[in-house]
CSV table of C-alpha atoms in Angstrom, one decimal:
chain,number,residue,atom,x,y,z
A,21,UNK,CA,-21.3,-120.7,-8.1
A,22,UNK,CA,-23.9,-122.6,-8.9
A,23,UNK,CA,-25.4,-124.7,-5.5
A,24,UNK,CA,-26.6,-127.7,-5.3
A,25,UNK,CA,-28.5,-127.4,-2.0
A,26,UNK,CA,-29.1,-124.6,0.1
A,27,UNK,CA,-29.1,-123.7,3.8
A,28,UNK,CA,-31.4,-121.7,5.5
A,29,UNK,CA,-30.7,-120.0,8.8
A,30,UNK,CA,-33.4,-118.9,10.8
A,31,UNK,CA,-34.0,-115.3,9.8
A,32,UNK,CA,-34.4,-115.6,5.9
A,33,UNK,CA,-36.5,-119.2,6.9
A,34,UNK,CA,-39.2,-117.3,8.8
A,35,UNK,CA,-39.2,-114.0,6.3
A,36,UNK,CA,-39.9,-116.5,3.4
A,37,UNK,CA,-42.4,-118.2,5.1
A,38,UNK,CA,-44.3,-115.2,5.9
A,39,UNK,CA,-44.1,-113.8,2.4
A,40,UNK,CA,-45.1,-116.9,1.2
A,41,UNK,CA,-42.4,-117.3,-1.1
A,42,UNK,CA,-40.6,-120.1,0.2
A,43,UNK,CA,-42.2,-122.5,-3.0
A,44,UNK,CA,-41.0,-119.7,-5.3
A,45,UNK,CA,-37.7,-119.3,-4.1
A,46,UNK,CA,-36.9,-123.2,-4.9
A,47,UNK,CA,-38.6,-122.5,-8.0
A,48,UNK,CA,-36.1,-119.0,-8.5
A,49,UNK,CA,-33.2,-121.2,-7.4
A,50,UNK,CA,-33.9,-124.6,-9.3
A,51,UNK,CA,-34.0,-126.9,-6.9
A,52,UNK,CA,-36.7,-129.0,-5.0
A,53,UNK,CA,-38.1,-128.1,-1.7
A,54,UNK,CA,-36.2,-131.6,-0.4
A,55,UNK,CA,-32.3,-129.4,-0.8
A,56,UNK,CA,-33.1,-127.0,1.1
A,57,UNK,CA,-31.9,-127.4,4.8
A,58,UNK,CA,-32.9,-125.6,8.2
A,59,UNK,CA,-31.4,-126.2,11.6
A,60,UNK,CA,-33.2,-128.1,14.1
A,61,UNK,CA,-34.3,-125.5,16.5
A,62,UNK,CA,-36.5,-123.9,13.5
A,63,UNK,CA,-39.5,-125.7,14.8
A,64,UNK,CA,-39.5,-124.6,18.5
A,65,UNK,CA,-38.7,-121.2,17.4
A,66,UNK,CA,-41.8,-121.0,15.5
A,67,UNK,CA,-43.7,-123.0,17.4
A,68,UNK,CA,-44.3,-126.0,14.3
A,69,UNK,CA,-46.6,-128.5,15.8
A,70,UNK,CA,-48.9,-125.8,17.6
A,71,UNK,CA,-50.8,-123.9,15.6
A,72,UNK,CA,-52.1,-121.0,17.5
A,73,UNK,CA,-49.0,-120.3,18.7
A,74,UNK,CA,-47.2,-120.4,15.3
A,75,UNK,CA,-49.7,-118.4,13.6
A,76,UNK,CA,-49.1,-115.6,16.8
A,77,UNK,CA,-45.1,-115.4,15.8
A,78,UNK,CA,-45.9,-115.6,12.1
A,79,UNK,CA,-48.8,-113.6,11.7
A,80,UNK,CA,-50.6,-115.3,8.9
A,81,UNK,CA,-52.0,-119.0,7.6
A,82,UNK,CA,-50.0,-118.6,5.1
A,83,UNK,CA,-47.0,-118.3,6.6
A,84,UNK,CA,-48.0,-121.4,8.8
A,85,UNK,CA,-48.9,-123.4,6.5
A,86,UNK,CA,-45.1,-122.5,4.3
A,87,UNK,CA,-43.7,-123.8,7.6
A,88,UNK,CA,-45.6,-127.0,7.8
A,89,UNK,CA,-44.4,-127.0,3.9
A,90,UNK,CA,-41.0,-126.1,4.5
A,91,UNK,CA,-39.8,-128.2,7.7
A,92,UNK,CA,-41.9,-131.4,5.9
A,93,UNK,CA,-39.7,-131.0,3.3
A,94,UNK,CA,-36.4,-129.6,4.0
A,95,UNK,CA,-33.1,-131.4,5.5
A,96,UNK,CA,-31.8,-130.6,8.8
A,97,UNK,CA,-28.1,-129.1,8.8
A,98,UNK,CA,-25.7,-131.6,10.8
A,99,UNK,CA,-22.3,-130.6,12.4
A,100,UNK,CA,-20.1,-132.1,14.7
A,101,UNK,CA,-19.3,-129.5,17.5
A,102,UNK,CA,-15.8,-131.1,17.4
A,103,UNK,CA,-15.3,-130.1,14.0
A,104,UNK,CA,-12.2,-127.9,13.3
A,105,UNK,CA,-14.5,-125.5,11.6
A,106,UNK,CA,-16.6,-124.6,14.0
A,107,UNK,CA,-14.4,-124.2,16.7
A,108,UNK,CA,-12.6,-121.7,14.4
A,109,UNK,CA,-15.6,-119.7,14.4
A,110,UNK,CA,-16.6,-120.2,17.8
A,111,UNK,CA,-14.5,-117.8,19.4
A,112,UNK,CA,-15.8,-114.7,16.3
A,113,UNK,CA,-17.6,-112.3,18.6
A,114,UNK,CA,-21.3,-111.3,16.6
A,115,UNK,CA,-21.8,-114.6,15.6
A,116,UNK,CA,-24.4,-117.1,17.2
A,117,UNK,CA,-24.7,-120.2,17.6
A,118,UNK,CA,-27.1,-121.4,14.6
A,119,UNK,CA,-25.1,-119.0,12.4
A,120,UNK,CA,-22.0,-121.1,13.6
A,121,UNK,CA,-23.1,-124.4,12.7
A,122,UNK,CA,-24.5,-122.9,9.3
A,123,UNK,CA,-20.9,-121.1,8.3
A,124,UNK,CA,-19.0,-124.6,9.9
A,125,UNK,CA,-21.6,-127.0,7.5
A,126,UNK,CA,-20.9,-124.3,4.2
A,127,UNK,CA,-17.3,-124.9,5.0
A,128,UNK,CA,-17.6,-128.5,5.1
A,129,UNK,CA,-19.8,-128.4,1.6
A,130,UNK,CA,-18.8,-127.1,-1.2
A,131,UNK,CA,-21.7,-127.7,-3.0
A,132,UNK,CA,-23.8,-126.2,-0.6
A,133,UNK,CA,-24.5,-122.3,-0.7
A,134,UNK,CA,-26.7,-120.0,2.5
A,135,UNK,CA,-29.4,-118.1,2.4
A,136,UNK,CA,-28.8,-115.8,5.2
A,137,UNK,CA,-30.9,-112.7,7.2
A,138,UNK,CA,-28.4,-112.4,9.9
A,139,UNK,CA,-25.8,-109.4,8.1
A,140,UNK,CA,-24.2,-108.8,11.8
A,141,UNK,CA,-22.9,-112.6,11.4
A,142,UNK,CA,-21.9,-111.6,7.6
A,143,UNK,CA,-19.7,-108.7,8.8
A,144,UNK,CA,-18.5,-110.6,11.8
A,145,UNK,CA,-17.2,-113.2,9.4
A,146,UNK,CA,-15.2,-110.9,6.7
A,147,UNK,CA,-12.9,-110.4,9.9
A,148,UNK,CA,-12.1,-114.4,10.2
A,149,UNK,CA,-8.5,-114.8,8.7
A,150,UNK,CA,-6.5,-117.8,8.2
A,151,UNK,CA,-7.7,-121.4,7.4
A,152,UNK,CA,-11.6,-121.1,7.8
A,153,UNK,CA,-10.8,-118.2,4.6
A,154,UNK,CA,-10.0,-120.9,2.9
A,155,UNK,CA,-12.5,-122.9,4.0
A,156,UNK,CA,-15.7,-120.9,2.0
A,157,UNK,CA,-15.6,-119.4,-1.0
A,158,UNK,CA,-18.5,-115.8,-0.7
A,159,UNK,CA,-20.0,-116.4,-3.8
A,160,UNK,CA,-21.7,-119.7,-1.5
A,161,UNK,CA,-23.4,-116.8,0.3
A,162,UNK,CA,-27.2,-115.1,-0.6
A,163,UNK,CA,-28.2,-112.4,1.6
A,164,UNK,CA,-32.1,-112.4,2.4
A,165,UNK,CA,-32.0,-108.7,0.0
A,166,UNK,CA,-30.5,-110.8,-2.6
A,167,UNK,CA,-32.8,-114.0,-2.9
A,168,UNK,CA,-35.3,-111.1,-3.1
A,169,UNK,CA,-33.7,-110.0,-6.2
A,170,UNK,CA,-33.7,-113.4,-7.5
A,171,UNK,CA,-37.3,-113.5,-6.6
A,172,UNK,CA,-38.1,-110.6,-8.8
A,173,UNK,CA,-35.4,-111.5,-11.5
A,174,UNK,CA,-37.3,-114.9,-12.1
A,175,UNK,CA,-41.3,-114.2,-11.5
A,176,UNK,CA,-41.0,-110.0,-11.5
A,177,UNK,CA,-40.9,-106.9,-9.6
A,178,UNK,CA,-45.3,-106.9,-9.6
A,179,UNK,CA,-45.5,-110.7,-8.4
A,180,UNK,CA,-43.2,-110.2,-5.6
A,181,UNK,CA,-44.1,-106.6,-4.4
A,182,UNK,CA,-47.5,-107.9,-3.7
A,183,UNK,CA,-46.2,-110.4,-1.9
A,184,UNK,CA,-44.2,-108.3,0.6
A,185,UNK,CA,-46.2,-105.8,0.7
A,186,UNK,CA,-48.8,-107.0,2.6
A,187,UNK,CA,-46.3,-107.8,5.0
A,188,UNK,CA,-44.3,-104.5,6.4
A,189,UNK,CA,-43.9,-105.8,10.0
A,190,UNK,CA,-41.4,-108.9,8.5
A,191,UNK,CA,-38.3,-106.7,7.5
A,192,UNK,CA,-37.5,-103.1,7.7
A,193,UNK,CA,-35.0,-102.9,4.5
A,194,UNK,CA,-37.3,-104.6,2.2
A,195,UNK,CA,-40.4,-103.2,2.9
A,196,UNK,CA,-38.7,-99.6,2.5
A,197,UNK,CA,-37.1,-101.1,-0.7
A,198,UNK,CA,-40.9,-102.2,-1.7
A,199,UNK,CA,-42.6,-99.2,-0.7
A,200,UNK,CA,-44.9,-98.9,2.7
A,201,UNK,CA,-47.7,-96.3,1.7
A,202,UNK,CA,-47.6,-96.9,-2.0
A,203,UNK,CA,-46.3,-99.6,-4.3
A,204,UNK,CA,-42.4,-98.3,-5.5
A,205,UNK,CA,-42.0,-98.5,-9.2
A,206,UNK,CA,-39.7,-100.8,-10.7
A,207,UNK,CA,-36.7,-98.7,-11.3
A,208,UNK,CA,-37.5,-98.0,-7.2
A,209,UNK,CA,-37.3,-101.0,-6.0
A,210,UNK,CA,-34.0,-101.9,-8.4
A,211,UNK,CA,-32.5,-99.4,-7.1
A,212,UNK,CA,-33.1,-100.2,-3.6
A,213,UNK,CA,-31.7,-103.6,-4.2
A,214,UNK,CA,-28.3,-102.2,-5.7
A,215,UNK,CA,-28.1,-99.3,-2.7
A,216,UNK,CA,-28.8,-101.7,0.4
A,217,UNK,CA,-26.7,-104.5,-1.6
A,218,UNK,CA,-23.8,-101.9,-2.4
A,219,UNK,CA,-23.9,-101.2,1.4
A,220,UNK,CA,-23.2,-105.1,2.4
A,221,UNK,CA,-20.2,-105.2,0.3
A,222,UNK,CA,-19.0,-102.6,1.8
A,223,UNK,CA,-19.4,-103.5,5.6
A,224,UNK,CA,-18.1,-106.8,4.4
A,225,UNK,CA,-15.2,-104.6,3.2
A,226,UNK,CA,-16.0,-106.4,-0.1
A,227,UNK,CA,-16.1,-109.7,0.5
A,228,UNK,CA,-19.8,-110.1,0.1
A,229,UNK,CA,-20.6,-111.2,-3.7
A,230,UNK,CA,-23.5,-110.4,-5.2
A,231,UNK,CA,-24.6,-111.3,-8.4
A,232,UNK,CA,-27.4,-109.6,-8.9
A,233,UNK,CA,-24.7,-106.2,-8.3
A,234,UNK,CA,-22.8,-108.2,-11.0
A,235,UNK,CA,-25.0,-108.7,-13.6
A,236,UNK,CA,-26.5,-105.2,-13.6
A,237,UNK,CA,-22.7,-103.7,-13.2
A,238,UNK,CA,-22.4,-99.9,-14.4
A,239,UNK,CA,-26.3,-99.6,-15.0
């Protein structure tokens, strides 16, 4: 599936800002920053427009600048709570309000992709049955680690490693893949991404689709 624009959940947006990879991900996906859409509450969650609070929340001036760039360029996700997809999702355990809105928006737009850092919601989504499963395809969904694999494929492992390893506080799984006390090798990063994405596939009953795994099947 080749999306023309992408919805960003708050977990993924925050991590990408902290790593300084917002613009790079847009480039790797072949889109513009204006092709991202974010939840309205992101600006409040990350204290956009309040530099000192935002710095405390995000941890670096670079991350604050990335947040400014994202919010000034990205669209906002709009979903009517009356929509059928929203109501179908609302009763699903372990999917919070923000992810509900994103999943509903995804169902309403076959040209959209979703980049999410919320694995619990993906596991919950795989248990939803009936008409909702016909409203979207799993190829529309990219987890944060898959987005990192896309960045590695486009910019090289050394470039992404440098961005990730300077911020070991952002995401435990990603930090472990790239190495904490010392930089992981290219093959180690490759194996780490493979292992993580295979585990996610198992946890989602095989429904999560990984283009990274598909491309490197058998390796």
